[in-house]
């Protein structure tokens, strides 16, 4: 059974929507989609609970739901106990949902294959969106922060999600990690990059791609950690004077494979969370 609610009115009667969802769950719904059109507001407005959709508690303890889509500019509160044994696909595109609440979702869904979470309002400590795909062909987690992408591939992708959500990226060892620093002249992204490298200092495989033409950072403030487990490193840089070019390889005592590319003229586009590099087109 499929059930879809799409509200185009403002304000939307969330009580009616919750009652409809409860009725669908009682009828053993398998595919559920809720899309509420709510006028964009500032985050303080949301925090005052003037706009807040509260799904019925039965939504988080439904034994039949296979796919779930929640969309709208509202705060999503996830209860401490979640039990969705059949849920394979989850899509959340909401005003705000915190990391610990996403973690609750995952802990209660043992059959996850794909989930996508996007926050309309994003503060400095929360990523804008993240996506996990886990099946017989792909095990990958992709995270988008401000001017920064992180992609993690490995057999334990489900555990990697929990590590990221709970600030335990130091647990990553046998994983392929791809970090992409987007070109951004209006924001100092490098303090976050150096913090991220410390968090990833135990991985065995790392690819770092920095598409800024000039690395504007004080060398004395560049704190590159030791990568004691790193055996494979790929650097793709535009700045031939980048601090990464020298300091990262020097801090990898057990490195077995190293690839370095420095190119000022290139194009790049994103595919499934990873960057593809193309030569610049000539006129």
PDB file of C-alpha atoms in Angstrom:
ATOM      1  CA  UNK A   1       0.000   0.000   0.000  1.00  0.00           C
ATOM      2  CA  UNK A   2       1.171   3.526  -0.851  1.00  0.00           C
ATOM      3  CA  UNK A   3       0.099   6.730   0.843  1.00  0.00           C
ATOM      4  CA  UNK A   4       1.139  10.247  -0.125  1.00  0.00           C
ATOM      5  CA  UNK A   5       0.278  13.604   1.407  1.00  0.00           C
ATOM      6  CA  UNK A   6       1.260  16.781  -0.416  1.00  0.00           C
ATOM      7  CA  UNK A   7       0.025  19.987   1.168  1.00  0.00           C
ATOM      8  CA  UNK A   8       0.265  23.192  -0.886  1.00  0.00           C
ATOM      9  CA  UNK A   9      -1.570  25.405   1.590  1.00  0.00           C
ATOM     10  CA  UNK A  10      -0.075  27.685   4.228  1.00  0.00           C
ATOM     11  CA  UNK A  11      -0.491  27.209   7.088  1.00  0.00           C
ATOM     12  CA  UNK A  12      -0.902  23.463   6.758  1.00  0.00           C
ATOM     13  CA  UNK A  13      -3.124  21.704   9.283  1.00  0.00           C
ATOM     14  CA  UNK A  14      -0.543  19.362  10.769  1.00  0.00           C
ATOM     15  CA  UNK A  15      -3.127  17.732  13.055  1.00  0.00           C
ATOM     16  CA  UNK A  16      -5.126  16.493  10.057  1.00  0.00           C
ATOM     17  CA  UNK A  17      -1.946  15.232   8.408  1.00  0.00           C
ATOM     18  CA  UNK A  18      -0.959  13.329  11.543  1.00  0.00           C
ATOM     19  CA  UNK A  19      -4.414  11.720  11.689  1.00  0.00           C
ATOM     20  CA  UNK A  20      -4.213  10.662   8.032  1.00  0.00           C
ATOM     21  CA  UNK A  21      -0.761   9.163   8.595  1.00  0.00           C
ATOM     22  CA  UNK A  22      -2.027   7.229  11.630  1.00  0.00           C
ATOM     23  CA  UNK A  23      -4.864   5.801   9.525  1.00  0.00           C
ATOM     24  CA  UNK A  24      -2.418   4.767   6.781  1.00  0.00           C
ATOM     25  CA  UNK A  25      -0.168   3.034   9.313  1.00  0.00           C
ATOM     26  CA  UNK A  26      -3.168   1.153  10.701  1.00  0.00           C
ATOM     27  CA  UNK A  27      -3.790  -0.074   7.137  1.00  0.00           C
ATOM     28  CA  UNK A  28      -0.194  -1.429   6.992  1.00  0.00           C
ATOM     29  CA  UNK A  29       1.232   1.180   4.612  1.00  0.00           C
ATOM     30  CA  UNK A  30       4.527   0.237   2.934  1.00  0.00           C
ATOM     31  CA  UNK A  31       5.454   3.414   1.048  1.00  0.00           C
ATOM     32  CA  UNK A  32       4.763   6.702   2.816  1.00  0.00           C
ATOM     33  CA  UNK A  33       5.475  10.241   1.562  1.00  0.00           C
ATOM     34  CA  UNK A  34       4.653  13.460   3.423  1.00  0.00           C
ATOM     35  CA  UNK A  35       5.398  16.795   1.742  1.00  0.00           C
ATOM     36  CA  UNK A  36       4.251  19.935   3.561  1.00  0.00           C
ATOM     37  CA  UNK A  37       4.590  23.309   1.878  1.00  0.00           C
ATOM     38  CA  UNK A  38       5.591  25.702   4.631  1.00  0.00           C
ATOM     39  CA  UNK A  39       6.780  29.238   4.148  1.00  0.00           C
ATOM     40  CA  UNK A  40      10.538  29.662   4.622  1.00  0.00           C
ATOM     41  CA  UNK A  41      11.281  31.131   8.026  1.00  0.00           C
ATOM     42  CA  UNK A  42      14.419  31.891   9.958  1.00  0.00           C
ATOM     43  CA  UNK A  43      15.782  29.285  12.329  1.00  0.00           C
ATOM     44  CA  UNK A  44      14.858  31.261  15.494  1.00  0.00           C
ATOM     45  CA  UNK A  45      11.276  31.246  14.262  1.00  0.00           C
ATOM     46  CA  UNK A  46      11.411  27.470  14.013  1.00  0.00           C
ATOM     47  CA  UNK A  47      13.006  27.149  17.419  1.00  0.00           C
ATOM     48  CA  UNK A  48      10.017  28.941  18.928  1.00  0.00           C
ATOM     49  CA  UNK A  49       7.905  26.033  17.649  1.00  0.00           C
ATOM     50  CA  UNK A  50       5.602  28.326  15.716  1.00  0.00           C
ATOM     51  CA  UNK A  51       5.996  25.871  12.865  1.00  0.00           C
ATOM     52  CA  UNK A  52       6.498  22.276  13.908  1.00  0.00           C
ATOM     53  CA  UNK A  53       5.053  19.088  12.423  1.00  0.00           C
ATOM     54  CA  UNK A  54       4.932  16.211  14.894  1.00  0.00           C
ATOM     55  CA  UNK A  55       4.426  12.846  13.181  1.00  0.00           C
ATOM     56  CA  UNK A  56       2.366  10.337  15.164  1.00  0.00           C
ATOM     57  CA  UNK A  57       4.435   8.086  17.420  1.00  0.00           C
ATOM     58  CA  UNK A  58       3.265   5.040  15.474  1.00  0.00           C
ATOM     59  CA  UNK A  59       5.286   6.274  12.474  1.00  0.00           C
ATOM     60  CA  UNK A  60       8.514   5.443  14.292  1.00  0.00           C
ATOM     61  CA  UNK A  61       7.341   1.964  15.313  1.00  0.00           C
ATOM     62  CA  UNK A  62       5.775   0.580  12.147  1.00  0.00           C
ATOM     63  CA  UNK A  63       6.590  -2.955  11.036  1.00  0.00           C
ATOM     64  CA  UNK A  64       5.442  -2.506   7.407  1.00  0.00           C
ATOM     65  CA  UNK A  65       7.040   0.703   6.104  1.00  0.00           C
ATOM     66  CA  UNK A  66       9.621   0.047   3.369  1.00  0.00           C
ATOM     67  CA  UNK A  67      10.216   3.607   2.133  1.00  0.00           C
ATOM     68  CA  UNK A  68       9.665   6.895   3.944  1.00  0.00           C
ATOM     69  CA  UNK A  69       9.865  10.469   2.650  1.00  0.00           C
ATOM     70  CA  UNK A  70       9.428  13.512   4.921  1.00  0.00           C
ATOM     71  CA  UNK A  71       9.722  16.968   3.407  1.00  0.00           C
ATOM     72  CA  UNK A  72       8.992  20.467   4.677  1.00  0.00           C
ATOM     73  CA  UNK A  73      10.397  23.471   6.560  1.00  0.00           C
ATOM     74  CA  UNK A  74       9.713  22.058   9.996  1.00  0.00           C
ATOM     75  CA  UNK A  75      11.663  20.775  12.960  1.00  0.00           C
ATOM     76  CA  UNK A  76      11.689  16.985  12.993  1.00  0.00           C
ATOM     77  CA  UNK A  77      11.817  15.379  16.427  1.00  0.00           C
ATOM     78  CA  UNK A  78      12.708  11.676  16.511  1.00  0.00           C
ATOM     79  CA  UNK A  79      11.800   9.739  19.688  1.00  0.00           C
ATOM     80  CA  UNK A  80      14.433   7.851  21.650  1.00  0.00           C
ATOM     81  CA  UNK A  81      12.947   4.515  20.601  1.00  0.00           C
ATOM     82  CA  UNK A  82      12.624   3.725  16.882  1.00  0.00           C
ATOM     83  CA  UNK A  83      11.654   0.335  15.449  1.00  0.00           C
ATOM     84  CA  UNK A  84      11.268   0.175  11.657  1.00  0.00           C
ATOM     85  CA  UNK A  85      12.431  -3.355  10.782  1.00  0.00           C
ATOM     86  CA  UNK A  86      11.464  -3.212   7.090  1.00  0.00           C
ATOM     87  CA  UNK A  87      12.576   0.325   6.237  1.00  0.00           C
ATOM     88  CA  UNK A  88      15.081   0.276   3.363  1.00  0.00           C
ATOM     89  CA  UNK A  89      14.837   3.789   1.908  1.00  0.00           C
ATOM     90  CA  UNK A  90      14.655   6.995   3.928  1.00  0.00           C
ATOM     91  CA  UNK A  91      14.573  10.556   2.616  1.00  0.00           C
ATOM     92  CA  UNK A  92      14.431  13.526   4.980  1.00  0.00           C
ATOM     93  CA  UNK A  93      14.405  17.060   3.565  1.00  0.00           C
ATOM     94  CA  UNK A  94      13.386  19.137   6.542  1.00  0.00           C
ATOM     95  CA  UNK A  95      14.074  22.440   8.231  1.00  0.00           C
ATOM     96  CA  UNK A  96      16.208  20.870  10.939  1.00  0.00           C
ATOM     97  CA  UNK A  97      16.971  17.451  12.375  1.00  0.00           C
ATOM     98  CA  UNK A  98      19.898  16.923  14.720  1.00  0.00           C
ATOM     99  CA  UNK A  99      22.615  14.289  14.352  1.00  0.00           C
ATOM    100  CA  UNK A 100      21.596  12.336  17.436  1.00  0.00           C
ATOM    101  CA  UNK A 101      18.071  12.035  16.024  1.00  0.00           C
ATOM    102  CA  UNK A 102      19.375  10.716  12.694  1.00  0.00           C
ATOM    103  CA  UNK A 103      21.388   8.212  14.727  1.00  0.00           C
ATOM    104  CA  UNK A 104      18.192   7.054  16.423  1.00  0.00           C
ATOM    105  CA  UNK A 105      16.645   6.429  13.024  1.00  0.00           C
ATOM    106  CA  UNK A 106      19.573   4.301  11.917  1.00  0.00           C
ATOM    107  CA  UNK A 107      19.721   2.254  15.105  1.00  0.00           C
ATOM    108  CA  UNK A 108      16.076   1.305  14.644  1.00  0.00           C
ATOM    109  CA  UNK A 109      16.353   0.345  10.961  1.00  0.00           C
ATOM    110  CA  UNK A 110      18.479  -2.810  10.493  1.00  0.00           C
ATOM    111  CA  UNK A 111      17.646  -3.254   6.782  1.00  0.00           C
ATOM    112  CA  UNK A 112      18.733   0.177   5.511  1.00  0.00           C
ATOM    113  CA  UNK A 113      19.894   0.330   1.888  1.00  0.00           C
ATOM    114  CA  UNK A 114      19.720   4.063   1.191  1.00  0.00           C
ATOM    115  CA  UNK A 115      19.075   7.198   3.143  1.00  0.00           C
ATOM    116  CA  UNK A 116      19.335  10.870   2.277  1.00  0.00           C
ATOM    117  CA  UNK A 117      19.117  13.683   4.809  1.00  0.00           C
ATOM    118  CA  UNK A 118      19.125  17.373   3.890  1.00  0.00           C
ATOM    119  CA  UNK A 119      18.663  20.285   6.278  1.00  0.00           C
ATOM    120  CA  UNK A 120      17.255  23.563   4.976  1.00  0.00           C
ATOM    121  CA  UNK A 121      18.835  25.396   7.914  1.00  0.00           C
ATOM    122  CA  UNK A 122      22.421  24.497   8.671  1.00  0.00           C
ATOM    123  CA  UNK A 123      24.644  25.786  11.439  1.00  0.00           C
ATOM    124  CA  UNK A 124      28.431  25.592  11.506  1.00  0.00           C
ATOM    125  CA  UNK A 125      28.600  22.277  13.383  1.00  0.00           C
ATOM    126  CA  UNK A 126      26.063  20.407  11.234  1.00  0.00           C
ATOM    127  CA  UNK A 127      26.519  19.211   7.680  1.00  0.00           C
ATOM    128  CA  UNK A 128      24.086  20.422   5.032  1.00  0.00           C
ATOM    129  CA  UNK A 129      23.293  16.964   3.717  1.00  0.00           C
ATOM    130  CA  UNK A 130      24.466  13.369   3.907  1.00  0.00           C
ATOM    131  CA  UNK A 131      23.640  10.260   1.938  1.00  0.00           C
ATOM    132  CA  UNK A 132      24.366   6.595   2.451  1.00  0.00           C
ATOM    133  CA  UNK A 133      24.023   3.808  -0.100  1.00  0.00           C
ATOM    134  CA  UNK A 134      24.564   0.243   1.072  1.00  0.00           C
ATOM    135  CA  UNK A 135      23.918  -2.744  -1.172  1.00  0.00           C
ATOM    136  CA  UNK A 136      25.722  -5.617  -2.887  1.00  0.00           C
ATOM    137  CA  UNK A 137      27.562  -3.223  -5.225  1.00  0.00           C
ATOM    138  CA  UNK A 138      28.172  -0.020  -3.243  1.00  0.00           C
ATOM    139  CA  UNK A 139      28.923   0.847   0.365  1.00  0.00           C
ATOM    140  CA  UNK A 140      29.340   4.601   0.504  1.00  0.00           C
ATOM    141  CA  UNK A 141      28.617   7.540   2.770  1.00  0.00           C
ATOM    142  CA  UNK A 142      28.770  11.059   1.308  1.00  0.00           C
ATOM    143  CA  UNK A 143      28.719  14.171   3.518  1.00  0.00           C
ATOM    144  CA  UNK A 144      28.393  17.755   2.362  1.00  0.00           C
ATOM    145  CA  UNK A 145      29.582  20.480   4.699  1.00  0.00           C
ATOM    146  CA  UNK A 146      30.117  24.107   3.789  1.00  0.00           C
ATOM    147  CA  UNK A 147      32.592  24.151   0.869  1.00  0.00           C
ATOM    148  CA  UNK A 148      33.645  20.634   1.804  1.00  0.00           C
ATOM    149  CA  UNK A 149      32.693  17.131   0.670  1.00  0.00           C
ATOM    150  CA  UNK A 150      33.624  13.911   2.428  1.00  0.00           C
ATOM    151  CA  UNK A 151      33.051  10.487   0.878  1.00  0.00           C
ATOM    152  CA  UNK A 152      33.729   7.267   2.780  1.00  0.00           C
ATOM    153  CA  UNK A 153      33.764   3.856   1.139  1.00  0.00           C
ATOM    154  CA  UNK A 154      34.154   0.541   2.916  1.00  0.00           C
ATOM    155  CA  UNK A 155      32.458  -2.659   4.006  1.00  0.00           C
ATOM    156  CA  UNK A 156      31.384  -1.187   7.363  1.00  0.00           C
ATOM    157  CA  UNK A 157      29.595   1.832   5.908  1.00  0.00           C
ATOM    158  CA  UNK A 158      26.656   1.480   8.304  1.00  0.00           C
ATOM    159  CA  UNK A 159      29.046   1.809  11.252  1.00  0.00           C
ATOM    160  CA  UNK A 160      30.841   4.733   9.602  1.00  0.00           C
ATOM    161  CA  UNK A 161      27.591   6.692   9.597  1.00  0.00           C
ATOM    162  CA  UNK A 162      27.284   6.305  13.352  1.00  0.00           C
ATOM    163  CA  UNK A 163      30.941   7.277  13.771  1.00  0.00           C
ATOM    164  CA  UNK A 164      30.367  10.492  11.834  1.00  0.00           C
ATOM    165  CA  UNK A 165      27.099  11.395  13.547  1.00  0.00           C
ATOM    166  CA  UNK A 166      28.628  10.855  16.985  1.00  0.00           C
ATOM    167  CA  UNK A 167      31.965  12.578  16.315  1.00  0.00           C
ATOM    168  CA  UNK A 168      34.048   9.383  16.205  1.00  0.00           C
ATOM    169  CA  UNK A 169      35.765   9.554  12.822  1.00  0.00           C
ATOM    170  CA  UNK A 170      38.964   8.441  14.583  1.00  0.00           C
ATOM    171  CA  UNK A 171      37.446   4.934  14.453  1.00  0.00           C
ATOM    172  CA  UNK A 172      37.845   4.850  10.670  1.00  0.00           C
ATOM    173  CA  UNK A 173      40.786   2.653   9.682  1.00  0.00           C
ATOM    174  CA  UNK A 174      40.013   0.243   6.829  1.00  0.00           C
ATOM    175  CA  UNK A 175      38.143   2.756   4.691  1.00  0.00           C
ATOM    176  CA  UNK A 176      38.760   4.762   1.548  1.00  0.00           C
ATOM    177  CA  UNK A 177      38.187   8.438   2.349  1.00  0.00           C
ATOM    178  CA  UNK A 178      37.844  11.197  -0.248  1.00  0.00           C
ATOM    179  CA  UNK A 179      37.980  14.825   0.899  1.00  0.00           C
ATOM    180  CA  UNK A 180      37.182  17.614  -1.562  1.00  0.00           C
ATOM    181  CA  UNK A 181      37.736  21.284  -0.718  1.00  0.00           C
ATOM    182  CA  UNK A 182      35.612  23.444  -3.003  1.00  0.00           C
ATOM    183  CA  UNK A 183      36.874  26.715  -4.382  1.00  0.00           C
ATOM    184  CA  UNK A 184      35.595  29.439  -2.075  1.00  0.00           C
ATOM    185  CA  UNK A 185      37.120  32.918  -1.902  1.00  0.00           C
ATOM    186  CA  UNK A 186      34.624  34.267   0.617  1.00  0.00           C
ATOM    187  CA  UNK A 187      35.124  31.744   3.424  1.00  0.00           C
ATOM    188  CA  UNK A 188      38.109  30.458   5.380  1.00  0.00           C
ATOM    189  CA  UNK A 189      37.549  26.726   5.122  1.00  0.00           C
ATOM    190  CA  UNK A 190      41.034  25.538   6.102  1.00  0.00           C
ATOM    191  CA  UNK A 191      40.614  25.496   9.911  1.00  0.00           C
ATOM    192  CA  UNK A 192      37.845  22.950   9.361  1.00  0.00           C
ATOM    193  CA  UNK A 193      40.038  21.007   6.898  1.00  0.00           C
ATOM    194  CA  UNK A 194      42.879  20.682   9.414  1.00  0.00           C
ATOM    195  CA  UNK A 195      40.413  19.579  12.106  1.00  0.00           C
ATOM    196  CA  UNK A 196      38.978  16.997   9.715  1.00  0.00           C
ATOM    197  CA  UNK A 197      42.432  15.639   8.881  1.00  0.00           C
ATOM    198  CA  UNK A 198      43.057  15.078  12.597  1.00  0.00           C
ATOM    199  CA  UNK A 199      39.781  13.192  12.832  1.00  0.00           C
ATOM    200  CA  UNK A 200      40.809  11.025   9.849  1.00  0.00           C
ATOM    201  CA  UNK A 201      44.385  10.408  11.000  1.00  0.00           C
ATOM    202  CA  UNK A 202      43.839   6.632  11.449  1.00  0.00           C
ATOM    203  CA  UNK A 203      42.629   5.803   7.926  1.00  0.00           C
ATOM    204  CA  UNK A 204      44.624   3.610   5.532  1.00  0.00           C
ATOM    205  CA  UNK A 205      43.575   5.320   2.287  1.00  0.00           C
ATOM    206  CA  UNK A 206      43.062   9.066   1.755  1.00  0.00           C
ATOM    207  CA  UNK A 207      42.366  11.224  -1.280  1.00  0.00           C
ATOM    208  CA  UNK A 208      42.538  15.006  -0.790  1.00  0.00           C
ATOM    209  CA  UNK A 209      41.495  17.362  -3.556  1.00  0.00           C
ATOM    210  CA  UNK A 210      41.790  21.102  -3.053  1.00  0.00           C
ATOM    211  CA  UNK A 211      40.380  23.227  -5.871  1.00  0.00           C
ATOM    212  CA  UNK A 212      41.405  26.602  -4.472  1.00  0.00           C
ATOM    213  CA  UNK A 213      43.962  28.320  -6.677  1.00  0.00           C
ATOM    214  CA  UNK A 214      45.694  29.856  -3.675  1.00  0.00           C
ATOM    215  CA  UNK A 215      45.851  28.366  -0.215  1.00  0.00           C
ATOM    216  CA  UNK A 216      45.426  31.371   2.063  1.00  0.00           C
ATOM    217  CA  UNK A 217      46.603  30.075   5.417  1.00  0.00           C
ATOM    218  CA  UNK A 218      49.349  30.931   7.886  1.00  0.00           C
ATOM    219  CA  UNK A 219      51.928  28.090   7.775  1.00  0.00           C
ATOM    220  CA  UNK A 220      52.356  28.330  11.558  1.00  0.00           C
ATOM    221  CA  UNK A 221      48.637  27.634  11.962  1.00  0.00           C
ATOM    222  CA  UNK A 222      48.699  24.602   9.645  1.00  0.00           C
ATOM    223  CA  UNK A 223      48.613  21.619  11.977  1.00  0.00           C
ATOM    224  CA  UNK A 224      48.865  18.479   9.846  1.00  0.00           C
ATOM    225  CA  UNK A 225      48.637  15.297  11.960  1.00  0.00           C
ATOM    226  CA  UNK A 226      50.655  12.092  11.747  1.00  0.00           C
ATOM    227  CA  UNK A 227      48.982   9.409   9.628  1.00  0.00           C
ATOM    228  CA  UNK A 228      50.461   6.272  11.186  1.00  0.00           C
ATOM    229  CA  UNK A 229      48.182   3.845   9.323  1.00  0.00           C
ATOM    230  CA  UNK A 230      48.096   5.575   5.943  1.00  0.00           C
ATOM    231  CA  UNK A 231      49.457   3.408   3.126  1.00  0.00           C
ATOM    232  CA  UNK A 232      47.771   5.048   0.116  1.00  0.00           C
ATOM    233  CA  UNK A 233      47.608   8.808  -0.518  1.00  0.00           C
ATOM    234  CA  UNK A 234      46.313  10.847  -3.458  1.00  0.00           C
ATOM    235  CA  UNK A 235      46.705  14.630  -3.654  1.00  0.00           C
ATOM    236  CA  UNK A 236      45.096  16.726  -6.368  1.00  0.00           C
ATOM    237  CA  UNK A 237      45.934  20.416  -5.985  1.00  0.00           C
ATOM    238  CA  UNK A 238      45.733  23.683  -7.892  1.00  0.00           C
ATOM    239  CA  UNK A 239      48.197  25.549  -5.698  1.00  0.00           C
ATOM    240  CA  UNK A 240      51.774  24.416  -6.316  1.00  0.00           C
ATOM    241  CA  UNK A 241      52.777  26.025  -2.994  1.00  0.00           C
ATOM    242  CA  UNK A 242      50.100  24.217  -1.002  1.00  0.00           C
ATOM    243  CA  UNK A 243      51.083  23.192   2.509  1.00  0.00           C
ATOM    244  CA  UNK A 244      49.438  19.833   1.826  1.00  0.00           C
ATOM    245  CA  UNK A 245      51.997  19.099  -0.896  1.00  0.00           C
ATOM    246  CA  UNK A 246      54.864  18.751   1.542  1.00  0.00           C
ATOM    247  CA  UNK A 247      53.485  18.203   5.013  1.00  0.00           C
ATOM    248  CA  UNK A 248      51.049  15.350   4.428  1.00  0.00           C
ATOM    249  CA  UNK A 249      53.505  12.964   2.672  1.00  0.00           C
ATOM    250  CA  UNK A 250      56.144  13.756   5.302  1.00  0.00           C
ATOM    251  CA  UNK A 251      53.705  12.764   8.054  1.00  0.00           C
ATOM    252  CA  UNK A 252      52.957   9.307   6.610  1.00  0.00           C
ATOM    253  CA  UNK A 253      55.765   6.977   7.823  1.00  0.00           C
ATOM    254  CA  UNK A 254      54.217   3.806   6.360  1.00  0.00           C
ATOM    255  CA  UNK A 255      53.135   5.178   2.990  1.00  0.00           C
ATOM    256  CA  UNK A 256      53.300   2.628   0.146  1.00  0.00           C
ATOM    257  CA  UNK A 257      51.517   4.410  -2.722  1.00  0.00           C
ATOM    258  CA  UNK A 258      51.608   8.150  -3.443  1.00  0.00           C
ATOM    259  CA  UNK A 259      49.982  10.087  -6.295  1.00  0.00           C
ATOM    260  CA  UNK A 260      50.383  13.866  -6.636  1.00  0.00           C
ATOM    261  CA  UNK A 261      48.828  16.037  -9.322  1.00  0.00           C
ATOM    262  CA  UNK A 262      49.189  19.830  -9.477  1.00  0.00           C
ATOM    263  CA  UNK A 263      47.188  21.563 -12.199  1.00  0.00           C
ATOM    264  CA  UNK A 264      45.971  25.139 -12.308  1.00  0.00           C
ATOM    265  CA  UNK A 265      43.701  24.678 -15.323  1.00  0.00           C
ATOM    266  CA  UNK A 266      41.082  21.990 -14.941  1.00  0.00           C
ATOM    267  CA  UNK A 267      37.361  21.450 -14.779  1.00  0.00           C
ATOM    268  CA  UNK A 268      35.575  19.191 -12.371  1.00  0.00           C
ATOM    269  CA  UNK A 269      32.071  17.915 -11.776  1.00  0.00           C
ATOM    270  CA  UNK A 270      30.486  15.761  -9.134  1.00  0.00           C
ATOM    271  CA  UNK A 271      29.171  12.234  -9.698  1.00  0.00           C
ATOM    272  CA  UNK A 272      27.666  10.253  -6.821  1.00  0.00           C
ATOM    273  CA  UNK A 273      29.446  12.421  -4.315  1.00  0.00           C
ATOM    274  CA  UNK A 274      32.923  12.080  -5.848  1.00  0.00           C
ATOM    275  CA  UNK A 275      34.718  14.543  -8.099  1.00  0.00           C
ATOM    276  CA  UNK A 276      35.724  13.692 -11.665  1.00  0.00           C
ATOM    277  CA  UNK A 277      38.652  15.721 -13.030  1.00  0.00           C
ATOM    278  CA  UNK A 278      38.637  16.850 -16.651  1.00  0.00           C
ATOM    279  CA  UNK A 279      41.190  18.834 -18.670  1.00  0.00           C
ATOM    280  CA  UNK A 280      40.171  22.426 -19.246  1.00  0.00           C
ATOM    281  CA  UNK A 281      38.417  23.000 -22.562  1.00  0.00           C
ATOM    282  CA  UNK A 282      40.370  25.038 -25.063  1.00  0.00           C
ATOM    283  CA  UNK A 283      38.652  27.707 -27.100  1.00  0.00           C
TER     284      UNK A 283
END
